[in-house]
Amino acid sequence: MPPPPDARPTPRGTWPGAAAKQTDGSWTLRVDPEAWPLKPGDVLSDGTLTWTVVTALPKTVPGYGAADYIAVVASENPPEVP
């Protein structure tokens, strides 16, 4: 039986990262590259907030692989109500 149309995917795991809210209400996230591949519609959570991925691009830091990350633009679920 398929999931209901409004069901969100279950998070796949736990990885370190960082999140910053932008002035336009979107969020930029830096996610551990172990989470790759990420695609639009995937759900990420820090245990308190939950986001839906809008875009995700892997970024590498030449000569220092430990600093590699996935650059994510996301929307908050549900959006914060002022």
CSV table of N, CA and C in Angstrom, one decimal:
chain,number,residue,atom,x,y,z
A,1,MET,N,0.8,-1.2,0.0
A,1,MET,CA,0.0,0.0,0.0
A,1,MET,C,0.9,1.2,0.0
A,2,PRO,N,0.7,2.2,-0.9
A,2,PRO,CA,1.5,3.4,-1.0
A,2,PRO,C,1.2,4.3,0.2
A,3,PRO,N,2.2,5.1,0.6
A,3,PRO,CA,2.0,6.1,1.7
A,3,PRO,C,1.0,7.2,1.3
A,4,PRO,N,0.3,7.8,2.2
A,4,PRO,CA,-0.6,8.9,1.9
A,4,PRO,C,0.1,10.0,1.2
A,5,PRO,N,-0.5,10.8,0.3
A,5,PRO,CA,0.2,11.8,-0.5
A,5,PRO,C,0.9,12.9,0.3
A,6,ASP,N,0.4,13.1,1.6
A,6,ASP,CA,1.0,14.2,2.4
A,6,ASP,C,2.1,13.6,3.4
A,7,ALA,N,2.4,12.3,3.3
A,7,ALA,CA,3.4,11.7,4.2
A,7,ALA,C,4.8,12.2,3.8
A,8,ARG,N,5.6,12.5,4.8
A,8,ARG,CA,7.0,12.8,4.6
A,8,ARG,C,7.9,11.6,4.7
A,9,PRO,N,8.9,11.5,3.9
A,9,PRO,CA,9.9,10.4,4.1
A,9,PRO,C,10.5,10.3,5.5
A,10,THR,N,10.8,9.1,5.9
A,10,THR,CA,11.5,9.0,7.2
A,10,THR,C,12.9,9.3,7.0
A,11,PRO,N,13.5,10.1,8.0
A,11,PRO,CA,14.9,10.4,8.0
A,11,PRO,C,15.8,9.1,7.9
A,12,ARG,N,16.9,9.2,7.1
A,12,ARG,CA,17.7,8.0,6.9
A,12,ARG,C,18.8,7.8,8.0
A,13,GLY,N,19.2,8.8,8.7
A,13,GLY,CA,20.2,8.6,9.7
A,13,GLY,C,20.6,9.9,10.4
A,14,THR,N,21.7,9.9,11.1
A,14,THR,CA,22.1,11.0,11.8
A,14,THR,C,23.6,11.4,11.4
A,15,TRP,N,23.7,12.7,11.0
A,15,TRP,CA,25.0,13.2,10.6
A,15,TRP,C,25.3,14.6,11.2
A,16,PRO,N,26.5,14.9,11.4
A,16,PRO,CA,26.8,16.3,11.8
A,16,PRO,C,26.5,17.3,10.7
A,17,GLY,N,26.2,18.5,11.1
A,17,GLY,CA,26.0,19.6,10.2
A,17,GLY,C,25.7,20.9,10.9
A,18,ALA,N,25.3,21.9,10.1
A,18,ALA,CA,25.0,23.2,10.6
A,18,ALA,C,23.8,23.8,9.8
A,19,ALA,N,23.1,24.7,10.5
A,19,ALA,CA,21.9,25.3,9.8
A,19,ALA,C,21.9,26.8,10.2
A,20,ALA,N,21.4,27.6,9.2
A,20,ALA,CA,21.3,29.0,9.4
A,20,ALA,C,20.0,29.5,8.6
A,21,LYS,N,19.2,30.2,9.4
A,21,LYS,CA,18.0,30.8,8.7
A,21,LYS,C,18.4,32.0,8.0
A,22,GLN,N,17.8,32.1,6.7
A,22,GLN,CA,18.1,33.3,5.9
A,22,GLN,C,17.0,34.3,6.0
A,23,THR,N,17.3,35.6,5.6
A,23,THR,CA,16.4,36.6,5.8
A,23,THR,C,15.1,36.4,5.0
A,24,ASP,N,15.1,35.6,3.9
A,24,ASP,CA,13.9,35.3,3.1
A,24,ASP,C,13.1,34.2,3.7
A,25,GLY,N,13.5,33.6,4.8
A,25,GLY,CA,12.8,32.5,5.5
A,25,GLY,C,13.3,31.2,5.1
A,26,SER,N,14.1,31.1,4.1
A,26,SER,CA,14.7,29.8,3.7
A,26,SER,C,15.8,29.4,4.7
A,27,TRP,N,16.3,28.2,4.6
A,27,TRP,CA,17.4,27.8,5.4
A,27,TRP,C,18.6,27.3,4.6
A,28,THR,N,19.8,27.6,5.0
A,28,THR,CA,21.0,26.9,4.4
A,28,THR,C,21.6,26.0,5.4
A,29,LEU,N,21.8,24.8,4.9
A,29,LEU,CA,22.4,23.7,5.7
A,29,LEU,C,23.7,23.2,5.2
A,30,ARG,N,24.6,22.8,6.1
A,30,ARG,CA,25.8,22.1,5.7
A,30,ARG,C,25.7,20.8,6.3
A,31,VAL,N,25.7,19.8,5.4
A,31,VAL,CA,25.4,18.4,5.8
A,31,VAL,C,26.6,17.5,5.5
A,32,ASP,N,26.9,16.6,6.4
A,32,ASP,CA,28.0,15.7,6.2
A,32,ASP,C,27.9,14.9,4.9
A,33,PRO,N,28.9,14.8,4.1
A,33,PRO,CA,28.8,14.1,2.8
A,33,PRO,C,28.4,12.7,2.9
A,34,GLU,N,28.4,12.0,4.1
A,34,GLU,CA,27.9,10.7,4.2
A,34,GLU,C,26.4,10.6,3.9
A,35,ALA,N,25.7,11.7,4.0
A,35,ALA,CA,24.3,11.7,3.7
A,35,ALA,C,24.0,11.7,2.2
A,36,TRP,N,25.0,11.9,1.4
A,36,TRP,CA,24.8,11.9,-0.1
A,36,TRP,C,24.3,10.5,-0.5
A,37,PRO,N,23.3,10.4,-1.4
A,37,PRO,CA,22.7,11.5,-2.2
A,37,PRO,C,21.5,12.1,-1.5
A,38,LEU,N,21.4,13.4,-1.5
A,38,LEU,CA,20.2,14.1,-1.1
A,38,LEU,C,19.5,14.6,-2.3
A,39,LYS,N,18.2,14.6,-2.3
A,39,LYS,CA,17.4,15.1,-3.5
A,39,LYS,C,16.3,16.0,-3.0
A,40,PRO,N,15.7,16.9,-3.9
A,40,PRO,CA,14.6,17.7,-3.5
A,40,PRO,C,13.5,16.8,-2.9
A,41,GLY,N,12.9,17.3,-1.8
A,41,GLY,CA,11.8,16.6,-1.2
A,41,GLY,C,12.3,15.7,0.0
A,42,ASP,N,13.6,15.4,0.1
A,42,ASP,CA,14.1,14.7,1.2
A,42,ASP,C,13.9,15.5,2.5
A,43,VAL,N,13.8,14.8,3.6
A,43,VAL,CA,13.6,15.5,4.9
A,43,VAL,C,14.8,15.3,5.8
A,44,LEU,N,15.2,16.5,6.4
A,44,LEU,CA,16.4,16.5,7.3
A,44,LEU,C,15.8,17.0,8.7
A,45,SER,N,16.4,16.6,9.8
A,45,SER,CA,16.1,17.0,11.1
A,45,SER,C,17.3,17.1,12.0
A,46,ASP,N,17.2,18.1,12.9
A,46,ASP,CA,18.3,18.1,13.9
A,46,ASP,C,17.8,17.6,15.3
A,47,GLY,N,16.6,17.1,15.3
A,47,GLY,CA,16.0,16.6,16.5
A,47,GLY,C,15.0,17.6,17.1
A,48,THR,N,15.1,18.9,16.7
A,48,THR,CA,14.2,19.9,17.1
A,48,THR,C,13.4,20.5,15.9
A,49,LEU,N,14.2,20.8,14.8
A,49,LEU,CA,13.6,21.4,13.6
A,49,LEU,C,13.7,20.3,12.5
A,50,THR,N,12.7,20.5,11.6
A,50,THR,CA,12.7,19.6,10.4
A,50,THR,C,12.6,20.4,9.1
A,51,TRP,N,13.4,20.0,8.1
A,51,TRP,CA,13.5,20.8,6.9
A,51,TRP,C,13.2,19.8,5.7
A,52,THR,N,12.7,20.4,4.6
A,52,THR,CA,12.6,19.7,3.3
A,52,THR,C,13.6,20.3,2.4
A,53,VAL,N,14.4,19.4,1.8
A,53,VAL,CA,15.4,19.8,0.8
A,53,VAL,C,14.8,20.4,-0.4
A,54,VAL,N,15.3,21.6,-0.8
A,54,VAL,CA,15.0,22.3,-2.1
A,54,VAL,C,16.1,22.0,-3.1
A,55,THR,N,17.3,22.2,-2.7
A,55,THR,CA,18.5,21.9,-3.6
A,55,THR,C,19.6,21.3,-2.7
A,56,ALA,N,20.4,20.5,-3.3
A,56,ALA,CA,21.6,19.9,-2.5
A,56,ALA,C,22.7,19.7,-3.5
A,57,LEU,N,23.9,20.2,-3.2
A,57,LEU,CA,25.1,20.1,-4.0
A,57,LEU,C,26.3,19.7,-3.2
A,58,PRO,N,27.0,18.6,-3.6
A,58,PRO,CA,28.2,18.3,-2.8
A,58,PRO,C,29.3,19.3,-3.1
A,59,LYS,N,30.0,19.7,-2.0
A,59,LYS,CA,31.1,20.6,-2.1
A,59,LYS,C,32.4,19.9,-1.5
A,60,THR,N,33.5,20.1,-2.2
A,60,THR,CA,34.7,19.6,-1.7
A,60,THR,C,35.7,20.7,-1.4
A,61,VAL,N,36.6,20.4,-0.4
A,61,VAL,CA,37.6,21.3,-0.1
A,61,VAL,C,38.9,20.7,-0.5
A,62,PRO,N,39.5,21.1,-1.6
A,62,PRO,CA,40.7,20.4,-2.1
A,62,PRO,C,41.8,20.3,-1.0
A,63,GLY,N,42.4,19.1,-0.9
A,63,GLY,CA,43.5,18.9,0.1
A,63,GLY,C,43.0,18.7,1.5
A,64,TYR,N,41.7,18.8,1.8
A,64,TYR,CA,41.3,18.7,3.2
A,64,TYR,C,39.9,18.0,3.1
A,65,GLY,N,39.8,16.7,2.8
A,65,GLY,CA,38.6,16.0,2.7
A,65,GLY,C,37.7,16.1,3.9
A,66,ALA,N,38.3,16.2,5.1
A,66,ALA,CA,37.4,16.3,6.3
A,66,ALA,C,36.5,17.5,6.3
A,67,ALA,N,36.8,18.5,5.5
A,67,ALA,CA,36.0,19.7,5.4
A,67,ALA,C,34.9,19.6,4.3
A,68,ASP,N,34.8,18.5,3.6
A,68,ASP,CA,33.8,18.4,2.6
A,68,ASP,C,32.4,18.4,3.2
A,69,TYR,N,31.4,18.9,2.4
A,69,TYR,CA,30.0,19.0,2.9
A,69,TYR,C,29.1,19.0,1.8
A,70,ILE,N,27.8,18.9,2.1
A,70,ILE,CA,26.7,19.0,1.1
A,70,ILE,C,26.0,20.4,1.4
A,71,ALA,N,26.0,21.3,0.4
A,71,ALA,CA,25.4,22.6,0.6
A,71,ALA,C,23.9,22.4,0.2
A,72,VAL,N,23.0,22.7,1.2
A,72,VAL,CA,21.6,22.4,1.1
A,72,VAL,C,20.8,23.7,1.3
A,73,VAL,N,19.9,24.0,0.4
A,73,VAL,CA,18.9,25.0,0.6
A,73,VAL,C,17.6,24.3,1.0
A,74,ALA,N,16.9,24.7,2.0
A,74,ALA,CA,15.8,23.9,2.5
A,74,ALA,C,14.7,24.8,3.0
A,75,SER,N,13.5,24.3,3.2
A,75,SER,CA,12.4,25.0,3.8
A,75,SER,C,12.1,24.3,5.1
A,76,GLU,N,11.6,25.1,6.1
A,76,GLU,CA,11.3,24.6,7.4
A,76,GLU,C,9.9,23.9,7.4
A,77,ASN,N,9.8,22.8,8.2
A,77,ASN,CA,8.5,22.1,8.3
A,77,ASN,C,8.1,22.1,9.7
A,78,PRO,N,6.9,22.6,10.1
A,78,PRO,CA,6.2,23.5,9.3
A,78,PRO,C,6.8,24.9,9.4
A,79,PRO,N,6.5,25.8,8.5
A,79,PRO,CA,7.2,27.1,8.5
A,79,PRO,C,6.9,27.8,9.8
A,80,GLU,N,7.8,28.6,10.3
A,80,GLU,CA,7.6,29.3,11.6
A,80,GLU,C,6.5,30.4,11.4
A,81,VAL,N,5.6,30.5,12.3
A,81,VAL,CA,4.6,31.4,12.3
A,81,VAL,C,5.0,32.6,13.1
A,82,PRO,N,5.0,33.8,12.5
A,82,PRO,CA,5.4,35.0,13.3
A,82,PRO,C,4.5,35.4,14.4
